[in-house]
Phi, psi and omega in degrees: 000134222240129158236128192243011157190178188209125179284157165357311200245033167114313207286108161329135157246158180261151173325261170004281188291328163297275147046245167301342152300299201323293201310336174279326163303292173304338177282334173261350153317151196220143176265172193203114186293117160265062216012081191086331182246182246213091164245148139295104222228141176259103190074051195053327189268142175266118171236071189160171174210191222202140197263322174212176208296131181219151171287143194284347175275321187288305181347102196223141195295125178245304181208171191218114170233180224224115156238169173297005166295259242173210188228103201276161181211125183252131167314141163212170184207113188071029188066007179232131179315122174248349177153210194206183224161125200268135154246139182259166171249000000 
């Protein structure tokens, strides 16, 4: 199993399971027209945006890397870059 970050205190997540937070996330995502762009937002708050409109279920985790934010992840749709997404810890 591929660990593809580490939380605070040490402890790894797996691709598989970053995954699956993504999907879960998204499943209660709502997308929202914001003067031109395309945000994604969870519970009101936004956490992503979207280069175009794409369905958030169709959506699949391309690469994931450590910001001083959080843990950015980027979307594609259809083989193509559609935007990225934070996840916080």
């Amino acid at each position: 199993m591929r660990r593809v970050w580490c939380g605070e205190n040490g402890a790894g997540i797996s691709s598989e399971a970053l995954q699956e937070r993504v999907r879960e996330i998204l499943s209660r995502a709502e997308l929202v027209r914001r003067g031109g762009k395309i945000l994604i937002l969870a519970d009101g708050k936004k956490i992503g945006k979207l280069r175009f409109e794409a369905p958030l279920e169709e959506l699949e985790v391309e690469s994931t890397w450590r910001s001083p934010f959080g843990v950015k992840v980027e979307l594609s749709w259809r083989g193509k870059f559609a935007g990225t997404l934070l996840l916080r810890e």
